[in-house]
Amino acid sequence: MRYEGTQLSFDLGHGGVVEVRLHREPCNEIGLVMLGELERVAEAAHAPGVRAMVITSAVKRGFCAGADLRELHRENASRASEPVEARVREVRGFLDRIHAAFDAIDAAPITTIAAVHGVCFGGGFELALTCDLIVADKSARFCFPELRLGLIPGFGGIPRLERDVGNAVIRDLLLTGRSLGAARAQEIGLVSQLVAPGEHLSVAHRVAEQACRFDAATTKVAKAFLKPIPKERLAREKDVFCELFAGPVVAKALARFDADTSAMPYLPAKQDSA
Amino acid sequence: MSTANDVLPRLMTLAAERFGKRSSELRPADDLFDALGIDSVEAMSLVTALEERFGIEIPDYEVQDVRTFEELATVIARRV
């Protein structure tokens, strides 16, 4: 099994471990093309002969900066004359597809590992949360910046975070928009292993190879028991995202993001709170 | 409890090493983005390195408006 996409690639190595490499500059932003290629990853996670999957980034800046907000802004702006319902329908279609792909990765009957460095923000954080384990190098930082845009995470991140960590942490991340370093992320249970810079991929592979030594059918049953997907919460998250998207804040916030050159563009600028 | 003056030399040495500058080139009042020639992602990596070096957590909203080494040292000193 081998796939060479324009924004990601994967192949099946010895022992049944698929390595997925995201390679879209500058930081693996998830737009329509990346979505189509992630759907291939979701299929691969259920393919015969696959025993484990490692998802990593070949891009220097980090794992994934999240949704392609500039593409979303351009698309939204180009359809500004259309009724808001039409634009929301378009966004909901995108969310339906990304939820289907992420749910499939999440529920794959194999062990999945996100090997993370650098930026792991928004939709990228949500992708990492679909995996069973996160192996992070010390440069990794995790963040949900969506409130800055007048939105909440929409790729299933909130229910998955609720599955993994306490609500106080979730409120802190979402309502302040701040990022967490890898060490803090390990303390709260998000990161299973914290490793030296540049070691995350090799450690992830060693973890995957260890997981492959178990009986595949047992892993499948254990996985189904360990990772039920909270479907009602996932559906509700999509609804809330779409309700917010239809409101007055998002288009302006996307335009502001598009033009932003500030040091920390994922945090709300002072004028945002005015 | 540390003061900003205690923290500043260690902070500037770490920043210089990390971004290939000589610490003698840097001044406390310098704009750290300009002095180090870094962007927002590299600034995040500096925050991560400082968290590790000082054994603290630095919420990024506390450094959001920081521009100079001495302002950053003040933020760190509050948490060391």
CSV table of C-alpha atoms in Angstrom, one decimal:
chain,number,residue,atom,x,y,z
A,1,MET,CA,0.0,0.0,0.0
A,2,ARG,CA,1.4,3.3,-1.1
A,3,TYR,CA,-0.1,6.7,-1.7
A,4,GLU,CA,1.6,9.9,-2.9
A,5,GLY,CA,-0.7,12.8,-2.6
A,6,THR,CA,0.0,16.4,-3.1
A,7,GLN,CA,-0.3,17.3,0.6
A,8,LEU,CA,0.3,14.0,2.3
A,9,SER,CA,1.7,10.6,1.6
A,10,PHE,CA,1.6,7.2,3.2
A,11,ASP,CA,3.0,3.7,2.8
A,12,LEU,CA,2.8,0.4,4.6
A,13,GLY,CA,6.0,-0.6,6.2
A,14,HIS,CA,7.1,-4.0,7.5
A,15,GLY,CA,5.0,-5.4,10.3
A,16,GLY,CA,1.9,-3.6,9.1
A,17,VAL,CA,2.6,-0.1,10.3
A,18,VAL,CA,1.4,2.7,8.0
A,19,GLU,CA,3.3,5.9,8.2
A,20,VAL,CA,1.3,9.0,7.1
A,21,ARG,CA,3.4,12.1,6.4
A,22,LEU,CA,1.7,15.4,6.1
A,23,HIS,CA,3.8,17.7,3.8
A,24,ARG,CA,1.9,20.8,2.9
A,25,GLU,CA,3.8,24.0,3.5
A,26,PRO,CA,3.6,26.1,5.6
A,27,CYS,CA,2.1,23.9,8.3
A,28,ASN,CA,-0.3,21.3,6.8
A,29,GLU,CA,-3.4,23.6,6.8
A,30,ILE,CA,-6.5,21.4,6.2
A,31,GLY,CA,-8.4,22.7,3.1
A,32,LEU,CA,-10.4,20.8,0.5
A,33,VAL,CA,-7.4,19.0,-1.0
A,34,MET,CA,-6.0,17.9,2.3
A,35,LEU,CA,-9.5,16.7,3.3
A,36,GLY,CA,-9.7,14.5,0.2
A,37,GLU,CA,-6.3,13.0,1.0
A,38,LEU,CA,-7.2,12.5,4.7
A,39,GLU,CA,-10.2,10.5,3.4
A,40,ARG,CA,-7.6,8.2,1.8
A,41,VAL,CA,-5.9,7.9,5.2
A,42,ALA,CA,-9.2,7.0,6.8
A,43,GLU,CA,-9.7,4.2,4.3
A,44,ALA,CA,-6.1,3.0,4.8
A,45,ALA,CA,-6.7,2.7,8.6
A,46,HIS,CA,-9.3,0.0,7.9
A,47,ALA,CA,-7.5,-1.8,5.1
A,48,PRO,CA,-6.5,-5.5,5.5
A,49,GLY,CA,-3.0,-6.0,6.6
A,50,VAL,CA,-2.7,-2.7,8.4
A,51,ARG,CA,-1.9,-3.2,12.1
A,52,ALA,CA,-1.0,0.3,13.3
A,53,MET,CA,-0.7,3.8,11.9
A,54,VAL,CA,1.7,6.7,12.7
A,55,ILE,CA,0.7,10.1,11.6
A,56,THR,CA,3.4,12.7,11.5
A,57,SER,CA,4.5,15.9,9.7
A,58,ALA,CA,7.4,16.4,7.3
A,59,VAL,CA,7.0,20.2,7.7
A,60,LYS,CA,9.5,22.0,9.8
A,61,ARG,CA,7.0,24.3,11.6
A,62,GLY,CA,5.0,21.6,13.2
A,63,PHE,CA,2.4,18.9,13.0
A,64,CYS,CA,-0.6,20.9,11.7
A,65,ALA,CA,-1.8,24.4,12.1
A,66,GLY,CA,-5.5,23.4,11.6
A,67,ALA,CA,-8.1,24.4,9.1
A,68,ASP,CA,-7.0,26.4,6.0
A,69,LEU,CA,-8.5,29.6,7.3
A,70,ARG,CA,-7.3,31.6,4.3
A,71,GLU,CA,-9.1,29.2,1.9
A,72,LEU,CA,-12.2,29.4,4.1
A,73,HIS,CA,-12.0,33.2,4.1
A,74,ARG,CA,-11.6,33.4,0.3
A,75,GLU,CA,-14.4,31.0,-0.2
A,76,ASN,CA,-16.7,32.8,2.2
A,77,ALA,CA,-15.9,36.2,0.8
A,78,SER,CA,-16.4,35.1,-2.8
A,79,ARG,CA,-19.9,34.0,-1.8
A,80,ALA,CA,-20.8,37.0,0.3
A,81,SER,CA,-23.7,37.9,-1.9
A,82,GLU,CA,-25.4,34.5,-1.4
A,83,PRO,CA,-27.8,33.8,1.4
A,84,VAL,CA,-26.1,32.8,4.6
A,85,GLU,CA,-27.9,29.5,4.5
A,86,ALA,CA,-26.1,28.6,1.3
A,87,ARG,CA,-22.7,29.3,2.9
A,88,VAL,CA,-23.6,27.4,6.0
A,89,ARG,CA,-24.7,24.4,3.9
A,90,GLU,CA,-21.3,24.5,2.2
A,91,VAL,CA,-19.5,24.5,5.5
A,92,ARG,CA,-21.7,21.8,6.9
A,93,GLY,CA,-20.8,19.6,3.9
A,94,PHE,CA,-17.1,20.1,4.6
A,95,LEU,CA,-17.6,19.3,8.3
A,96,ASP,CA,-19.6,16.2,7.5
A,97,ARG,CA,-16.8,14.9,5.4
A,98,ILE,CA,-14.1,15.7,7.9
A,99,HIS,CA,-16.1,14.2,10.7
A,100,ALA,CA,-16.6,11.0,8.7
A,101,ALA,CA,-12.8,10.8,8.0
A,102,PHE,CA,-11.8,11.6,11.6
A,103,ASP,CA,-14.4,9.2,13.0
A,104,ALA,CA,-13.0,6.5,10.8
A,105,ILE,CA,-9.4,7.1,11.9
A,106,ASP,CA,-10.6,7.3,15.5
A,107,ALA,CA,-12.5,4.0,15.4
A,108,ALA,CA,-10.0,2.1,13.2
A,109,PRO,CA,-9.4,-1.4,14.6
A,110,ILE,CA,-5.7,-0.7,15.0
A,111,THR,CA,-3.4,1.3,17.2
A,112,THR,CA,-2.9,4.8,15.9
A,113,ILE,CA,-0.2,7.2,17.1
A,114,ALA,CA,0.3,10.9,16.3
A,115,ALA,CA,4.0,11.8,16.3
A,116,VAL,CA,3.9,15.5,17.0
A,117,HIS,CA,6.4,18.4,16.9
A,118,GLY,CA,5.9,22.2,16.8
A,119,VAL,CA,2.5,23.7,16.1
A,120,CYS,CA,-0.4,21.4,16.8
A,121,PHE,CA,-3.3,23.9,16.6
A,122,GLY,CA,-7.0,23.8,16.0
A,123,GLY,CA,-7.9,21.1,13.4
A,124,GLY,CA,-4.4,19.7,13.7
A,125,PHE,CA,-4.9,19.2,17.4
A,126,GLU,CA,-8.3,17.6,16.5
A,127,LEU,CA,-6.5,15.2,14.1
A,128,ALA,CA,-4.0,14.3,16.8
A,129,LEU,CA,-6.9,13.6,19.2
A,130,THR,CA,-8.3,11.0,16.9
A,131,CYS,CA,-5.2,8.9,17.5
A,132,ASP,CA,-4.9,6.5,20.4
A,133,LEU,CA,-1.6,7.9,21.6
A,134,ILE,CA,0.3,11.2,21.1
A,135,VAL,CA,4.1,11.0,21.1
A,136,ALA,CA,5.4,14.6,21.3
A,137,ASP,CA,8.8,16.1,21.1
A,138,LYS,CA,9.6,19.0,23.4
A,139,SER,CA,8.8,21.6,20.7
A,140,ALA,CA,5.2,20.6,20.5
A,141,ARG,CA,2.5,23.1,21.5
A,142,PHE,CA,-1.2,22.4,21.5
A,143,CYS,CA,-3.9,25.1,21.1
A,144,PHE,CA,-7.5,25.6,20.3
A,145,PRO,CA,-7.7,29.2,18.9
A,146,GLU,CA,-11.2,28.9,17.4
A,147,LEU,CA,-12.9,31.4,19.7
A,148,ARG,CA,-10.7,34.1,18.2
A,149,LEU,CA,-12.7,33.5,15.0
A,150,GLY,CA,-16.0,33.5,16.7
A,151,LEU,CA,-16.2,29.7,16.4
A,152,ILE,CA,-15.6,26.6,18.4
A,153,PRO,CA,-13.5,23.6,17.2
A,154,GLY,CA,-15.6,21.9,14.5
A,155,PHE,CA,-13.7,18.7,13.6
A,156,GLY,CA,-14.8,16.7,16.6
A,157,GLY,CA,-12.1,18.1,18.9
A,158,ILE,CA,-14.3,19.1,21.9
A,159,PRO,CA,-15.9,15.7,22.4
A,160,ARG,CA,-12.6,13.9,21.9
A,161,LEU,CA,-10.9,16.2,24.4
A,162,GLU,CA,-13.8,15.6,26.8
A,163,ARG,CA,-13.1,11.9,26.4
A,164,ASP,CA,-9.4,12.4,27.3
A,165,VAL,CA,-9.0,15.1,29.9
A,166,GLY,CA,-10.9,17.0,32.6
A,167,ASN,CA,-13.4,19.8,31.9
A,168,ALA,CA,-11.3,22.4,33.8
A,169,VAL,CA,-8.5,21.9,31.3
A,170,ILE,CA,-10.9,22.0,28.4
A,171,ARG,CA,-12.4,25.3,29.6
A,172,ASP,CA,-8.9,26.7,30.1
A,173,LEU,CA,-7.8,25.8,26.5
A,174,LEU,CA,-11.0,26.9,24.8
A,175,LEU,CA,-11.9,30.0,26.7
A,176,THR,CA,-8.4,31.5,26.9
A,177,GLY,CA,-7.2,30.2,23.5
A,178,ARG,CA,-3.7,29.7,25.0
A,179,SER,CA,-1.3,27.0,23.9
A,180,LEU,CA,0.1,24.3,26.1
A,181,GLY,CA,3.7,23.1,25.9
A,182,ALA,CA,4.4,19.4,25.5
A,183,ALA,CA,5.5,19.0,29.1
A,184,ARG,CA,2.2,20.4,30.4
A,185,ALA,CA,0.3,18.4,27.9
A,186,GLN,CA,1.9,15.3,29.2
A,187,GLU,CA,1.1,16.3,32.8
A,188,ILE,CA,-2.6,16.5,32.0
A,189,GLY,CA,-2.6,13.2,30.2
A,190,LEU,CA,-2.8,14.3,26.6
A,191,VAL,CA,0.6,13.3,25.6
A,192,SER,CA,1.6,9.7,26.3
A,193,GLN,CA,5.4,10.1,25.7
A,194,LEU,CA,7.5,13.2,25.8
A,195,VAL,CA,10.8,12.8,23.9
A,196,ALA,CA,13.9,14.7,22.9
A,197,PRO,CA,13.6,17.0,19.9
A,198,GLY,CA,13.5,15.0,16.6
A,199,GLU,CA,12.9,11.7,18.3
A,200,HIS,CA,9.1,11.6,18.1
A,201,LEU,CA,8.8,9.7,14.9
A,202,SER,CA,11.3,6.9,15.8
A,203,VAL,CA,9.7,6.5,19.2
A,204,ALA,CA,6.2,6.4,17.6
A,205,HIS,CA,7.4,3.6,15.3
A,206,ARG,CA,8.8,1.6,18.2
A,207,VAL,CA,5.4,2.0,20.0
A,208,ALA,CA,3.6,0.9,16.9
A,209,GLU,CA,5.8,-2.1,16.4
A,210,GLN,CA,5.2,-3.1,20.1
A,211,ALA,CA,1.4,-2.7,19.6
A,212,CYS,CA,1.6,-4.9,16.5
A,213,ARG,CA,2.8,-7.9,18.5
A,214,PHE,CA,-0.6,-8.3,20.1
A,215,ASP,CA,-3.3,-10.4,18.4
A,216,ALA,CA,-5.1,-8.2,15.9
A,217,ALA,CA,-8.6,-9.4,16.8
A,218,THR,CA,-7.9,-8.6,20.5
A,219,THR,CA,-6.6,-5.1,19.6
A,220,LYS,CA,-9.8,-4.6,17.6
A,221,VAL,CA,-12.1,-5.6,20.5
A,222,ALA,CA,-10.0,-3.6,23.1
A,223,LYS,CA,-10.1,-0.5,20.8
A,224,ALA,CA,-13.8,-0.7,20.4
A,225,PHE,CA,-14.2,-0.9,24.2
A,226,LEU,CA,-11.7,1.8,24.9
A,227,LYS,CA,-12.7,4.5,22.4
A,228,PRO,CA,-16.4,4.8,22.0
A,229,ILE,CA,-17.1,8.0,20.0
A,230,PRO,CA,-19.6,10.3,21.6
A,231,LYS,CA,-21.8,10.7,18.5
A,232,GLU,CA,-24.5,13.0,20.1
A,233,ARG,CA,-21.8,15.4,21.2
A,234,LEU,CA,-20.1,15.3,17.8
A,235,ALA,CA,-23.3,16.1,16.1
A,236,ARG,CA,-24.1,18.9,18.5
A,237,GLU,CA,-20.6,20.4,18.0
A,238,LYS,CA,-21.2,20.5,14.3
A,239,ASP,CA,-24.6,22.3,14.9
A,240,VAL,CA,-23.0,24.9,17.2
A,241,PHE,CA,-20.2,25.5,14.7
A,242,CYS,CA,-22.7,26.1,11.9
A,243,GLU,CA,-24.9,28.3,14.2
A,244,LEU,CA,-21.8,30.5,15.0
A,245,PHE,CA,-20.7,30.5,11.4
A,246,ALA,CA,-24.0,32.0,10.4
A,247,GLY,CA,-23.6,34.8,12.9
A,248,PRO,CA,-22.0,38.2,12.3
A,249,VAL,CA,-18.6,37.7,13.9
A,250,VAL,CA,-17.0,35.0,11.8
A,251,ALA,CA,-16.6,36.7,8.4
A,252,LYS,CA,-14.9,39.8,10.0
A,253,ALA,CA,-12.7,37.6,12.1
A,254,LEU,CA,-11.6,35.5,9.1
A,255,ALA,CA,-10.8,38.7,7.2
A,256,ARG,CA,-8.8,40.0,10.2
A,257,PHE,CA,-6.9,36.7,10.5
A,258,ASP,CA,-6.1,36.8,6.9
A,259,ALA,CA,-4.5,40.2,7.2
A,260,ASP,CA,-2.9,39.6,10.7
A,261,THR,CA,0.8,39.9,11.1
A,262,SER,CA,0.9,40.0,14.9
A,263,ALA,CA,3.2,37.9,16.9
A,264,MET,CA,0.6,35.5,18.1
A,265,PRO,CA,-2.2,35.6,15.6
A,266,TYR,CA,-4.1,32.7,17.3
A,267,LEU,CA,-4.8,34.8,20.4
A,268,PRO,CA,-7.5,37.5,20.4
A,269,ALA,CA,-6.1,40.9,19.6
A,270,LYS,CA,-7.1,43.7,22.0
A,271,GLN,CA,-9.6,45.2,19.6
A,272,ASP,CA,-11.4,41.8,19.5
A,273,SER,CA,-12.7,42.3,23.0
A,274,ALA,CA,-14.0,45.8,22.4
B,1,MET,CA,11.7,34.8,44.5
B,2,SER,CA,13.6,36.0,41.4
B,3,THR,CA,13.6,39.5,40.0
B,4,ALA,CA,13.6,40.5,36.3
B,5,ASN,CA,17.3,41.4,36.7
B,6,ASP,CA,18.1,37.9,37.9
B,7,VAL,CA,16.2,36.3,35.0
B,8,LEU,CA,17.4,38.6,32.2
B,9,PRO,CA,21.0,37.3,31.6
B,10,ARG,CA,19.8,33.7,31.5
B,11,LEU,CA,17.0,34.6,29.2
B,12,MET,CA,19.2,36.5,26.8
B,13,THR,CA,21.8,33.8,26.8
B,14,LEU,CA,19.3,31.1,26.0
B,15,ALA,CA,17.6,33.3,23.3
B,16,ALA,CA,21.0,34.0,21.7
B,17,GLU,CA,22.1,30.4,21.7
B,18,ARG,CA,18.8,29.2,20.3
B,19,PHE,CA,18.8,31.6,17.4
B,20,GLY,CA,22.5,31.7,16.5
B,21,LYS,CA,23.2,35.2,17.9
B,22,ARG,CA,26.0,36.4,20.2
B,23,SER,CA,24.5,37.5,23.5
B,24,SER,CA,26.8,40.5,23.4
B,25,GLU,CA,24.8,41.7,20.4
B,26,LEU,CA,21.6,41.8,22.4
B,27,ARG,CA,20.4,44.6,24.6
B,28,PRO,CA,17.6,44.3,27.3
B,29,ALA,CA,15.5,47.0,25.6
B,30,ASP,CA,15.8,45.4,22.1
B,31,ASP,CA,12.6,44.3,20.3
B,32,LEU,CA,13.2,40.6,20.7
B,33,PHE,CA,11.5,39.7,17.4
B,34,ASP,CA,13.8,42.1,15.5
B,35,ALA,CA,16.9,41.3,17.5
B,36,LEU,CA,16.5,37.6,17.1
B,37,GLY,CA,15.0,37.8,13.6
B,38,ILE,CA,12.2,35.4,14.6
B,39,ASP,CA,8.6,34.9,13.6
B,40,SER,CA,5.6,33.8,15.7
B,41,VAL,CA,6.3,30.1,15.5
B,42,GLU,CA,9.9,30.6,16.6
B,43,ALA,CA,8.7,32.8,19.4
B,44,MET,CA,6.5,29.9,20.5
B,45,SER,CA,9.5,27.6,20.5
B,46,LEU,CA,11.4,30.2,22.6
B,47,VAL,CA,8.5,30.2,25.1
B,48,THR,CA,8.7,26.4,25.3
B,49,ALA,CA,12.4,26.5,25.8
B,50,LEU,CA,12.0,29.1,28.6
B,51,GLU,CA,9.4,27.0,30.3
B,52,GLU,CA,11.8,24.1,30.3
B,53,ARG,CA,14.8,26.2,31.4
B,54,PHE,CA,13.0,27.9,34.3
B,55,GLY,CA,10.6,25.0,35.2
B,56,ILE,CA,7.5,27.2,34.9
B,57,GLU,CA,4.5,27.5,32.7
B,58,ILE,CA,4.1,30.7,30.7
B,59,PRO,CA,0.5,31.3,29.4
B,60,ASP,CA,1.0,32.9,26.0
B,61,TYR,CA,-1.6,35.6,26.7
B,62,GLU,CA,0.9,36.9,29.3
B,63,VAL,CA,3.6,37.3,26.6
B,64,GLN,CA,1.2,38.4,23.8
B,65,ASP,CA,2.1,42.1,24.1
B,66,VAL,CA,5.7,41.6,25.2
B,67,ARG,CA,8.2,43.2,22.8
B,68,THR,CA,11.5,43.4,24.6
B,69,PHE,CA,13.8,41.1,26.5
B,70,GLU,CA,13.3,43.0,29.8
B,71,GLU,CA,9.5,42.8,29.5
B,72,LEU,CA,9.8,39.1,28.9
B,73,ALA,CA,12.1,38.8,31.9
B,74,THR,CA,9.5,40.6,34.1
B,75,VAL,CA,6.8,38.0,33.0
B,76,ILE,CA,9.1,35.1,33.8
B,77,ALA,CA,10.3,36.6,37.1
B,78,ARG,CA,6.6,36.6,38.3
B,79,ARG,CA,6.5,32.8,37.9
B,80,VAL,CA,9.9,31.7,39.0
